[in-house]
Tab-separated table of C-alpha atoms and ligand atoms in Angstrom:
chain	number	residue	atom	x	y	z
A	13	MET	CA	7.733	-8.210	-44.813
A	14	SER	CA	6.496	-7.674	-41.535
A	15	THR	CA	2.569	-7.305	-42.096
A	16	THR	CA	0.301	-10.079	-42.209
A	17	THR	CA	-3.114	-10.308	-43.050
A	18	ARG	CA	-5.843	-13.209	-42.276
A	19	PRO	CA	-6.489	-14.912	-44.867
A	20	ASP	CA	-10.055	-14.557	-44.525
A	21	PRO	CA	-10.899	-12.340	-41.857
A	22	LEU	CA	-14.673	-13.315	-43.012
A	23	LYS	CA	-14.291	-16.410	-41.333
A	24	PRO	CA	-14.546	-16.743	-37.560
A	25	THR	CA	-11.437	-17.867	-36.121
A	26	LEU	CA	-13.017	-20.247	-33.366
A	27	PRO	CA	-15.613	-23.238	-34.225
A	28	THR	CA	-18.045	-20.997	-32.404
A	29	ASP	CA	-17.988	-17.501	-32.016
A	30	PHE	CA	-18.955	-16.985	-28.174
A	31	LEU	CA	-19.539	-13.167	-28.492
A	32	PRO	CA	-21.346	-12.856	-31.964
A	33	LEU	CA	-21.443	-8.645	-32.297
A	34	LYS	CA	-23.992	-6.682	-34.966
A	35	GLY	CA	-21.399	-3.898	-35.199
A	36	THR	CA	-21.015	-1.103	-33.171
A	37	ASP	CA	-24.059	0.007	-30.941
A	38	HIS	CA	-22.790	3.640	-30.363
A	39	ILE	CA	-19.665	5.414	-29.248
A	40	GLU	CA	-20.441	7.287	-26.018
A	41	PHE	CA	-18.380	10.430	-25.177
A	42	TYR	CA	-17.894	12.061	-21.865
A	43	VAL	CA	-17.616	15.789	-22.324
A	44	GLY	CA	-17.160	19.351	-20.384
A	45	ASN	CA	-20.189	20.894	-22.243
A	46	ALA	CA	-22.194	18.215	-24.148
A	47	ARG	CA	-24.674	21.219	-25.761
A	48	GLN	CA	-22.147	22.747	-27.300
A	49	ALA	CA	-20.116	20.013	-28.440
A	50	ALA	CA	-23.166	18.210	-30.151
A	51	TYR	CA	-23.412	21.545	-31.959
A	52	PHE	CA	-20.001	21.073	-33.464
A	53	TYR	CA	-20.837	17.375	-34.546
A	54	ARG	CA	-24.197	18.403	-36.349
A	55	ALA	CA	-22.842	21.778	-37.729
A	56	ALA	CA	-19.312	20.295	-38.578
A	57	PHE	CA	-19.432	16.514	-38.987
A	58	GLY	CA	-23.249	16.701	-40.302
A	59	MET	CA	-24.603	14.426	-37.567
A	60	SER	CA	-28.150	14.629	-36.485
A	61	LEU	CA	-29.501	14.988	-33.273
A	62	VAL	CA	-32.378	12.600	-32.921
A	63	ALA	CA	-32.871	11.708	-28.907
A	64	TYR	CA	-32.246	13.867	-25.889
A	65	SER	CA	-32.416	13.165	-22.232
A	66	GLY	CA	-31.338	15.507	-19.229
A	67	PRO	CA	-33.235	17.390	-16.272
A	68	GLU	CA	-36.393	17.917	-18.694
A	69	THR	CA	-36.525	14.129	-18.828
A	70	GLY	CA	-36.206	13.286	-15.385
A	71	GLN	CA	-32.078	12.940	-15.671
A	72	ARG	CA	-30.785	14.867	-12.659
A	73	ASP	CA	-27.303	14.122	-12.738
A	74	ARG	CA	-26.130	14.055	-16.599
A	75	ALA	CA	-27.415	15.542	-19.690
A	76	SER	CA	-26.899	13.364	-22.932
A	77	TYR	CA	-27.322	14.131	-26.745
A	78	VAL	CA	-27.843	11.219	-29.196
A	79	LEU	CA	-26.471	12.450	-32.913
A	80	GLN	CA	-26.788	10.088	-35.821
A	81	GLN	CA	-25.687	9.622	-39.419
A	82	GLY	CA	-26.043	6.702	-41.352
A	83	LYS	CA	-25.412	3.786	-38.990
A	84	ILE	CA	-22.883	5.813	-37.199
A	85	ARG	CA	-24.634	6.908	-33.833
A	86	PHE	CA	-22.749	9.222	-31.050
A	87	VAL	CA	-23.830	9.981	-27.624
A	88	LEU	CA	-22.295	13.170	-25.742
A	89	THR	CA	-23.021	13.177	-21.800
A	90	THR	CA	-21.998	15.395	-19.684
A	91	ALA	CA	-22.150	15.977	-15.567
A	92	LEU	CA	-24.523	18.562	-14.280
A	93	ARG	CA	-22.441	18.488	-10.870
A	94	SER	CA	-18.818	18.051	-9.875
A	95	ASP	CA	-19.723	14.965	-7.644
A	96	SER	CA	-19.925	12.653	-10.511
A	97	GLU	CA	-17.966	9.455	-12.288
A	98	ILE	CA	-18.279	11.968	-15.696
A	99	ALA	CA	-16.955	15.160	-14.352
A	100	ARG	CA	-14.253	12.933	-12.988
A	101	HIS	CA	-13.515	11.521	-16.265
A	102	VAL	CA	-13.694	15.266	-17.921
A	103	HIS	CA	-11.187	16.506	-15.255
A	104	ILE	CA	-8.703	13.498	-15.905
A	105	HIS	CA	-9.118	13.258	-19.667
A	106	GLY	CA	-10.582	16.066	-21.110
A	107	ASP	CA	-13.358	15.464	-23.489
A	108	GLY	CA	-13.180	11.746	-24.688
A	109	ILE	CA	-14.186	8.312	-25.343
A	110	ARG	CA	-15.698	6.492	-22.487
A	111	SER	CA	-18.066	3.299	-23.956
A	112	ILE	CA	-17.478	1.779	-27.123
A	113	ALA	CA	-20.764	0.261	-26.794
A	114	LEU	CA	-21.716	-3.103	-29.174
A	115	TRP	CA	-24.754	-4.690	-30.667
A	116	VAL	CA	-25.807	-7.825	-29.493
A	117	ASP	CA	-28.510	-10.144	-29.820
A	118	ASP	CA	-28.381	-10.921	-26.002
A	119	ALA	CA	-26.481	-8.549	-23.937
A	120	ARG	CA	-26.512	-10.777	-20.536
A	121	GLN	CA	-25.073	-13.647	-22.169
A	122	ALA	CA	-22.270	-11.244	-23.751
A	123	TRP	CA	-21.579	-10.106	-20.054
A	124	ILE	CA	-21.607	-13.956	-18.838
A	125	GLU	CA	-19.200	-14.777	-21.634
A	126	THR	CA	-16.534	-12.392	-21.246
A	127	THR	CA	-16.657	-11.880	-17.413
A	128	MET	CA	-16.305	-15.537	-17.059
A	129	ARG	CA	-13.261	-15.204	-19.021
A	130	GLY	CA	-12.035	-12.606	-17.014
A	131	ALA	CA	-13.274	-9.126	-18.158
A	132	ARG	CA	-13.492	-6.658	-15.068
A	133	ASN	CA	-17.936	-6.065	-14.563
A	134	ILE	CA	-18.373	-2.579	-14.614
A	135	GLN	CA	-22.125	-2.711	-14.823
A	136	GLU	CA	-24.322	-5.974	-14.319
A	137	PRO	CA	-27.074	-7.080	-17.183
A	138	ALA	CA	-29.893	-4.567	-16.655
A	139	THR	CA	-33.359	-4.092	-18.575
A	140	SER	CA	-35.124	-0.559	-18.498
A	141	SER	CA	-38.505	-0.038	-20.643
A	142	ASP	CA	-40.750	2.527	-21.739
A	143	GLU	CA	-43.793	2.913	-23.882
A	144	TYR	CA	-40.993	2.045	-27.078
A	145	GLY	CA	-40.029	-1.413	-25.443
A	146	ARG	CA	-37.352	-2.911	-23.399
A	147	VAL	CA	-33.388	-2.787	-23.659
A	148	THR	CA	-31.168	-4.616	-22.001
A	149	THR	CA	-27.079	-3.427	-21.294
A	150	ALA	CA	-24.183	-4.598	-19.836
A	151	SER	CA	-20.642	-3.348	-19.170
A	152	ILE	CA	-17.200	-4.869	-19.113
A	153	ALA	CA	-13.929	-2.252	-18.606
A	154	ALA	CA	-11.558	-2.571	-21.496
A	155	TYR	CA	-8.313	-0.286	-21.858
A	156	GLY	CA	-7.705	2.768	-19.283
A	157	ASP	CA	-10.802	3.991	-18.284
A	158	THR	CA	-12.393	3.189	-21.473
A	159	ILE	CA	-15.292	0.087	-21.353
A	160	HIS	CA	-17.568	-1.647	-23.640
A	161	THR	CA	-21.352	-1.610	-23.392
A	162	PHE	CA	-23.545	-4.635	-24.732
A	163	VAL	CA	-26.772	-3.399	-25.979
A	164	ASP	CA	-29.580	-5.630	-26.729
A	165	ARG	CA	-32.312	-3.900	-28.588
A	166	GLY	CA	-34.280	-6.331	-30.247
A	167	HIS	CA	-37.315	-5.298	-28.415
A	168	TYR	CA	-37.100	-1.414	-28.494
A	169	ASN	CA	-38.206	0.657	-31.361
A	170	GLY	CA	-37.212	4.164	-30.036
A	171	PRO	CA	-34.757	6.296	-31.156
A	172	PHE	CA	-31.981	5.492	-28.537
A	173	LEU	CA	-32.952	4.102	-25.234
A	174	PRO	CA	-35.684	4.020	-22.663
A	175	GLY	CA	-35.645	7.630	-20.864
A	176	PHE	CA	-34.845	9.568	-23.836
A	177	GLN	CA	-36.867	11.942	-25.403
A	178	THR	CA	-37.287	11.874	-29.701
A	179	ILE	CA	-36.019	14.909	-31.520
A	180	HIS	CA	-37.971	14.747	-34.426
A	181	TYR	CA	-36.114	17.840	-36.313
A	182	ASP	CA	-32.730	18.725	-36.407
A	183	ALA	CA	-32.295	22.151	-37.846
A	184	VAL	CA	-28.670	22.670	-37.406
A	185	VAL	CA	-27.500	19.365	-38.988
A	186	ARG	CA	-25.675	19.483	-42.366
A	187	PRO	CA	-24.943	16.176	-43.735
A	188	VAL	CA	-21.885	14.774	-45.174
A	189	GLY	CA	-22.383	11.180	-46.100
A	190	LEU	CA	-20.817	9.440	-43.440
A	191	LEU	CA	-22.155	5.912	-43.302
A	192	HIS	CA	-20.354	3.616	-40.579
A	193	ILE	CA	-17.449	3.182	-38.457
A	194	ASP	CA	-14.413	1.192	-40.155
A	195	HIS	CA	-12.692	0.821	-36.934
A	196	CYS	CA	-12.248	2.417	-33.419
A	197	VAL	CA	-8.048	2.685	-32.411
A	198	GLY	CA	-6.987	2.567	-29.204
A	199	ASN	CA	-3.564	3.575	-27.489
A	200	VAL	CA	-2.190	1.856	-24.895
A	201	GLY	CA	1.023	2.172	-22.863
A	202	TRP	CA	4.684	1.229	-23.214
A	203	ASN	CA	4.735	-2.751	-23.580
A	204	SER	CA	0.913	-3.013	-23.389
A	205	MET	CA	-0.432	-4.013	-26.571
A	206	ASN	CA	0.309	-7.396	-26.405
A	207	GLN	CA	-1.854	-7.477	-23.121
A	208	TRP	CA	-4.604	-5.807	-24.557
A	209	VAL	CA	-4.094	-7.972	-27.985
A	210	ASP	CA	-4.772	-10.848	-25.548
A	211	PHE	CA	-7.648	-9.348	-23.937
A	212	TYR	CA	-9.969	-9.036	-27.113
A	213	SER	CA	-8.470	-12.804	-28.044
A	214	HIS	CA	-9.134	-14.561	-25.074
A	215	VAL	CA	-11.544	-12.328	-23.424
A	216	MET	CA	-13.630	-11.389	-26.421
A	217	GLY	CA	-12.977	-14.009	-29.255
A	218	PHE	CA	-11.290	-11.802	-31.479
A	219	GLY	CA	-8.806	-12.976	-33.844
A	220	LEU	CA	-5.543	-10.908	-35.090
A	221	TYR	CA	-6.271	-9.125	-38.544
A	222	GLN	CA	-3.152	-7.432	-39.291
A	223	HIS	CA	-0.158	-6.335	-37.609
A	224	PHE	CA	2.964	-3.531	-37.932
A	225	ASP	CA	5.730	-2.962	-36.220
A	226	ASP	CA	8.500	-0.276	-35.522
A	227	ASN	CA	9.800	-0.778	-39.279
A	228	ASP	CA	6.365	-0.542	-41.150
A	229	ILE	CA	5.428	2.829	-38.436
A	230	SER	CA	8.557	4.724	-37.910
A	231	THR	CA	10.238	8.157	-39.277
A	232	GLU	CA	13.215	9.548	-38.591
A	233	TYR	CA	11.917	10.573	-35.072
A	234	SER	CA	9.226	8.331	-33.484
A	235	ALA	CA	7.887	5.059	-33.730
A	236	LEU	CA	5.013	2.879	-32.750
A	237	MET	CA	3.514	-0.846	-33.182
A	238	SER	CA	0.133	-1.705	-33.639
A	239	LYS	CA	-1.742	-4.791	-34.183
A	240	VAL	CA	-5.763	-5.029	-35.302
A	241	MET	CA	-7.982	-7.297	-33.790
A	242	ALA	CA	-11.102	-7.894	-35.450
A	243	ASN	CA	-14.182	-9.819	-34.006
A	244	GLY	CA	-15.606	-13.171	-35.771
A	245	ASN	CA	-17.946	-11.570	-38.686
A	246	GLY	CA	-14.845	-8.840	-38.903
A	247	TYR	CA	-17.837	-5.898	-38.315
A	248	VAL	CA	-15.889	-4.697	-35.344
A	249	LYS	CA	-12.143	-4.385	-35.636
A	250	PHE	CA	-9.814	-2.395	-33.142
A	251	PRO	CA	-6.354	-1.695	-33.829
A	252	ILE	CA	-4.097	-1.486	-30.468
A	253	ASN	CA	-1.370	0.999	-30.641
A	254	GLU	CA	1.941	1.299	-28.023
A	255	PRO	CA	4.849	3.352	-28.454
A	256	ALA	CA	8.145	2.072	-29.432
A	257	GLU	CA	11.772	3.775	-28.751
A	258	GLY	CA	12.400	6.790	-31.273
A	259	ARG	CA	14.648	9.877	-30.995
A	260	ARG	CA	11.732	12.002	-29.924
A	261	LYS	CA	8.616	11.404	-28.385
A	262	SER	CA	6.205	10.109	-30.758
A	263	GLN	CA	2.478	10.919	-31.128
A	264	ILE	CA	1.238	7.814	-28.539
A	265	GLU	CA	3.423	9.144	-26.122
A	266	GLU	CA	2.000	12.708	-26.625
A	267	TYR	CA	-1.460	10.908	-26.491
A	268	LEU	CA	-0.954	9.163	-23.365
A	269	ASP	CA	0.618	12.486	-21.855
A	270	PHE	CA	-2.273	14.684	-22.336
A	271	TYR	CA	-5.046	12.196	-22.086
A	272	GLN	CA	-3.211	10.895	-18.809
A	273	GLY	CA	-3.454	7.593	-19.600
A	274	PRO	CA	-5.067	4.776	-22.512
A	275	GLY	CA	-7.833	6.076	-24.552
A	276	VAL	CA	-9.382	5.887	-27.581
A	277	GLN	CA	-7.677	7.546	-30.329
A	278	HIS	CA	-9.102	8.031	-33.537
A	279	ILE	CA	-12.503	6.499	-35.200
A	280	ALA	CA	-12.853	5.945	-38.596
A	281	LEU	CA	-15.893	6.720	-40.676
A	282	ALA	CA	-16.648	5.079	-43.982
A	283	THR	CA	-17.959	7.078	-47.079
A	284	ALA	CA	-18.913	6.544	-50.440
A	285	ASP	CA	-17.498	9.464	-52.003
A	286	ILE	CA	-14.374	11.033	-49.946
A	287	LEU	CA	-13.839	13.727	-52.472
A	288	ALA	CA	-17.551	15.033	-51.282
A	289	THR	CA	-17.799	14.288	-47.762
A	290	VAL	CA	-14.234	16.039	-47.058
A	291	SER	CA	-15.284	18.818	-49.143
A	292	ALA	CA	-18.454	19.229	-47.192
A	293	MET	CA	-16.338	18.924	-44.105
A	294	GLN	CA	-13.643	21.400	-45.008
A	295	ASP	CA	-16.404	24.046	-45.788
A	296	GLN	CA	-18.289	23.140	-42.584
A	297	GLY	CA	-15.099	24.022	-40.626
A	298	VAL	CA	-13.018	20.778	-39.768
A	299	GLN	CA	-9.736	21.025	-40.193
A	300	PHE	CA	-7.344	17.969	-41.494
A	301	LEU	CA	-3.737	17.293	-41.629
A	302	THR	CA	-1.840	18.608	-44.254
A	303	ILE	CA	0.392	16.733	-46.914
A	304	PRO	CA	3.392	17.793	-48.995
A	305	HIS	CA	2.858	18.130	-52.855
A	306	SER	CA	5.898	15.656	-52.918
A	307	TYR	CA	3.306	12.910	-51.885
A	308	TYR	CA	1.363	13.653	-54.472
A	309	SER	CA	3.977	13.904	-57.715
A	310	GLU	CA	4.883	9.993	-56.510
A	311	LEU	CA	1.637	8.997	-55.812
A	312	GLN	CA	0.724	7.994	-59.222
A	313	ALA	CA	4.093	5.967	-59.722
A	314	ARG	CA	3.261	4.111	-56.257
A	315	VAL	CA	-0.783	3.371	-56.647
A	316	GLY	CA	-1.092	3.198	-60.194
A	317	ALA	CA	-4.400	4.089	-61.612
A	318	ILE	CA	-7.169	5.209	-59.643
A	319	ASP	CA	-10.440	6.995	-60.061
A	320	GLU	CA	-10.325	10.404	-58.207
A	321	PRO	CA	-8.272	13.376	-60.169
A	322	ILE	CA	-4.834	13.667	-58.042
A	323	ASP	CA	-5.296	17.379	-58.341
A	324	GLU	CA	-8.811	17.010	-56.215
A	325	LEU	CA	-7.238	14.729	-53.602
A	326	GLU	CA	-4.189	17.354	-53.131
A	327	ARG	CA	-6.505	20.239	-52.728
A	328	LEU	CA	-8.200	18.150	-50.224
A	329	GLY	CA	-5.382	16.736	-48.518
A	330	ILE	CA	-6.269	12.713	-48.785
A	331	LEU	CA	-3.809	10.203	-48.833
A	332	VAL	CA	-4.117	6.892	-50.955
A	333	ASP	CA	-2.716	2.934	-50.621
A	334	ARG	CA	-2.994	0.160	-52.710
A	335	ASP	CA	-2.581	-3.757	-51.756
A	336	ASN	CA	-3.603	-6.975	-53.777
A	337	GLU	CA	-7.653	-6.706	-53.405
A	338	GLY	CA	-8.043	-2.924	-54.327
A	339	TYR	CA	-7.314	0.701	-53.135
A	340	MET	CA	-8.361	3.237	-50.340
A	341	LEU	CA	-8.708	6.673	-49.807
A	342	GLN	CA	-8.020	8.319	-45.925
A	343	ILE	CA	-7.327	11.681	-44.243
A	344	PHE	CA	-7.027	12.335	-41.000
A	345	THR	CA	-8.490	15.419	-38.905
A	346	ARG	CA	-6.178	17.577	-36.339
A	347	PRO	CA	-7.708	16.600	-32.761
A	348	VAL	CA	-11.053	18.061	-32.374
A	349	GLU	CA	-10.262	19.322	-28.956
A	350	ASP	CA	-7.387	21.576	-27.206
A	351	ARG	CA	-5.982	18.414	-25.841
A	352	PRO	CA	-3.646	16.605	-28.619
A	353	THR	CA	-5.992	13.638	-27.966
A	354	VAL	CA	-8.733	12.025	-29.969
A	355	PHE	CA	-9.205	12.662	-33.934
A	356	TYR	CA	-11.174	11.181	-36.865
A	357	GLU	CA	-10.234	9.263	-39.777
A	358	ILE	CA	-12.292	9.233	-43.157
A	359	ILE	CA	-12.279	6.727	-45.242
A	360	GLN	CA	-13.416	5.542	-48.569
A	361	ARG	CA	-12.554	1.372	-49.391
A	362	LYS	CA	-12.598	0.337	-53.279
A	363	GLY	CA	-11.470	-3.026	-52.376
A	364	SER	CA	-8.601	-2.746	-49.812
A	365	ARG	CA	-9.208	-3.976	-46.174
A	366	SER	CA	-5.897	-2.654	-45.385
A	367	PHE	CA	-5.071	0.470	-43.110
A	368	GLY	CA	-2.889	2.540	-45.503
A	369	LYS	CA	0.599	0.915	-44.448
A	370	GLY	CA	1.900	2.830	-48.038
A	371	ASN	CA	0.750	6.041	-46.261
A	372	PHE	CA	2.099	5.902	-42.558
A	373	LYS	CA	5.423	7.589	-43.223
A	374	ALA	CA	3.558	10.690	-44.909
A	375	LEU	CA	0.905	10.702	-41.814
A	376	PHE	CA	3.276	10.350	-39.069
A	377	GLU	CA	5.117	13.133	-40.593
A	378	ALA	CA	2.302	15.050	-40.901
A	379	ILE	CA	1.376	14.788	-36.999
A	380	GLU	CA	4.902	15.247	-36.319
A	381	ARG	CA	4.799	18.839	-37.856
A	382	GLU	CA	1.729	19.366	-35.792
A	383	GLN	CA	3.477	17.999	-32.425
A	384	ASP	CA	6.353	20.184	-33.180
A	385	ARG	CA	3.851	23.203	-33.104
A	386	ARG	CA	2.603	22.006	-29.894
A	387	GLY	CA	5.867	21.906	-28.387
A	388	ASN	CA	5.480	18.221	-27.957
A	389	LEU	CA	8.141	16.130	-30.402
B	420	FE2	FE1	-7.295	4.192	-38.496
């Protein structure tokens, strides 16, 4: 068995956690048209528009829409002019994730600890304030053009950050029961996984949580390798994927080709009722990968008794996996933009802390059918 799970991931691996994280603060996307992207996440994913900044609030070069559901906060940012790093990011990558922002008590200290250990500086600690209080942020580089922003909002009670205008009522939002971010997955280039595992280990103080090799994650055609890194308290989990040799182009290579480099592949969003959440998302137009009937005829024998009716799971295309702690249910959207890059996972954990290893084959075959339709297999 090539999969390992750290015995108790909730215990820090180091005597003192030099980078204590309270969770994910927000995910910032750079997109071509933030107003329309925001409508998609509000109407289809059930996120509520809570704050805005743009020309009307004195922001001259960009517009940002802050969306929230449960503890999940997305920021959609677009450039207002072509001579901007946001426009450059969108030109190269298409719509994609610029920052996985992390919630800390002391952004300055987080920046000092990580840059001292070799992180590349993106933005030195800076404090801004408005009538709601003050926030300190600082940023470091991660894989590709992705960054981590440390956010200390302990002295702030506004809707997002200083300078953002509060939106009190969203007439568009159709909530679907999404609660928090379970994990964020990065795709990196050939033979680069261990370099980024070292980065999260040495620079950010994360520990190895689980790993999968190409024996776990391969189909007839393609393969990949993955290591899951988790911070000391286990609140933040970053699986890192790299392509492995196969007969055809793997999904990771397809991503790297179209994103034009490493970047965030998918974000897993947790729900406490996956049947209701996925039903609502499908009704609201979100497209998910489809799974063949044979998966469900073998399911009961593979995972044993579960609370959810199997015909309902099959109707929605939800996958199930069990380990010695319990089981989990998961489903994957198609990419949410025209480039085959970023997609989402919806996950409900019932005891299991795993990532659905028993589903990898069915899942990757489903992705390969989509790659084939795009002419990229
Ligand atoms: Fe995942």
